[in-house]
Amino acid sequence: MRVLLSCLLLTPLLVKPAAGQGWWMTEPVRWVQTNLRETDAALDPVRHAGQLADMRANVVLMGMGGICAYYPTRVEFHYPSAYLPAGRDMFGDFLREAHARHIRVVGRYDLSKTPKPAYDAHPEWFFRKADGSPVIYNGLYSTCINGGYYRGQAMKILAEGLERYDVDGLFFNMFGNQSTDYDGKRVGLCHCDACRDRYRRVSGRDIPDKPDDEYRAFMNACAREVSKEIGDLIRRMRPRAGYFNYMQDLTDGIMSESNTAVRRPLPLWPLSASDNVNRARNSEPEKMAIDLNMQFVDYWWRFATVPREEIATRMWQQLANGGALTFEVNGTLDLQDRQAYETAKPIFRWAAANEQYYAGQRSAARVLLLGDAGGREVDEASYRGVFRLLTEGHLPFAVCDNMRWLGAREFDLVVATDGAPAQLLQYIEQGGRVLLLGARPPEFAVAPVVRTVPDLKGYIRVRDHALYPSLHDTDLLMLNGPFTELQGDGTRSLSLVPPSMIGPPEKIHVDMKDTATPGVITTTIGKGVVIWIPWDLGALYFRHSLPAHAGLFRDLVATLLPEPQLKTDAHPLVEVTFMEQDTRRLVHLVNLTGHSQTGYFAPVPMHNINIEVAGNYLRAHTVRTPGALPLRKAGARTVFTIPVLRDYELVVLE
Ligand SMILES: [Zn+2]
């Protein structure tokens, strides 16, 4: 009954890497970022390269120029660090030492700020607040993406660097105009002459007081123009070098961060690295996902590290989803808090010893979770709730932020939260199976919509327990948040129970009434099937983790996908991913049991985890705790048992 399943086994699911791809796609990437300070211009290149080689890093992202140069630059308005010893070329010396140890060097530039002399000579290059004053932070003046620094002087600075040094890539921090400074203080929008002239030309308006959609689109276009110019320069001068910044298009890697911040609302997102890497690798599979693993708690405490196991968990998640293994520190590797470094070192070394499994990985998942695809921005809580449900249910899944997969990659099930783009209709009509979760109606007709209530505190009643075996111990599910009333009959599946009295206890729900309003709609469109839960199951699960919501999700998935690609009796806090390389499949397991709220501790070891996967395989072995795995055939599936899972395990299926 499943569709699009005919060529499931051992066929490449994604476009293979094209010939001539960069090192970031063909090599296993173990990426360390040392966020150098100006004082580190005096570092010992031999020692620094030696420390990186000792931990088996093979790429380092390191300060090169911009705010200060780590080499004796001769370009006007580009300033060598005052700590660069006279006659020394720290960056050049380090590059030589690194290359001698087979470590690639990605030079870091920050073009967003410069020292005062450049401002004094060319105030028109700089960001101007609404009152005309510049943005100054620790003596540095913010440049404007539309000014002559970014659009002219920066190209001269970069051309000198690229001419002098055989770098393996360049990275740009804080690319484009920032609306807040490092203290989180808002600086507003730039009112420099270049911005005002350009904005008037495209919009006919003055710079607004607050950013609106038109202004944001304008600034994105401006940043994109400069980003393209820099990309063209790099490709012209160093064709083998990679180009990295936090913008997605025009670059060679999708950069993200797994980080913490003291003001960020809880709950903490322990699947951050999986989310970032899964999303990037499956949205733009021809680019590498570089999810920077930030060791520090927040800007104010750059030298205080997050829990060791948090660093380790992010690393295993990066490997399990086919991304670069990363680790970031502030300053050099001679640290005042060495906990994160000492955690990262053995994982880097282990990944290096087993690096054949970490190059050229692609997701082999047959379930797709739509992210911000089709120009929508999905609600974060809705999305994360479903991300957790899929993870805890051990359904290998790919996240995609676009619709490029349509016609290019096959899936057995597509899950969309908080609406769905119109392009999905074509997939359904051709036989696709889709689970929609959320009150926001999709951009195609599933059922007639009566109205959407923005906040409803009621219940969903289970009318037929035979349809929902996971809900045998409950008749009611909590409903809180937006609800879309659909035409249809809910009396034989799930139905709405509207709000009723909640107190005093003598009065609780004594006026409760049932309705026929559906709490779920199942419909066929063309050759396909859609199930729509018109309320925010994802966000409810993200916030409250109610087993009833998880049970409903599980039962609906089982209806659409009776024979999932992978089945296991693993604990819900074991994350399982299913990846492929050219000749083999890889099952990764990440043990998340050490995480609780903001705490990360050593994970609790697990024993005898049974796994059944689609496909027949001849042999299998585990890599983290090395051993051969006996295989058992069950029809067109293969069954095996992992004896022990400590922090992480990799099963190689051939
Ligand atoms: Zn400006």
Short mmCIF file of C-alpha atoms in Angstrom, two decimals, residues 99 111 147 177 179 212:
data_model
loop_
_atom_site.label_atom_id
_atom_site.label_comp_id
_atom_site.label_asym_id
_atom_site.label_seq_id
_atom_site.Cartn_x
_atom_site.Cartn_y
_atom_site.Cartn_z
CA HIS A 99 49.73 22.79 5.73
CA LEU A 111 34.43 43.46 7.84
CA GLY A 147 29.23 52.04 2.02
CA ASN A 177 24.48 45.39 9.00
CA SER A 179 20.67 45.66 14.33
CA ASP A 212 9.41 46.17 7.71
#
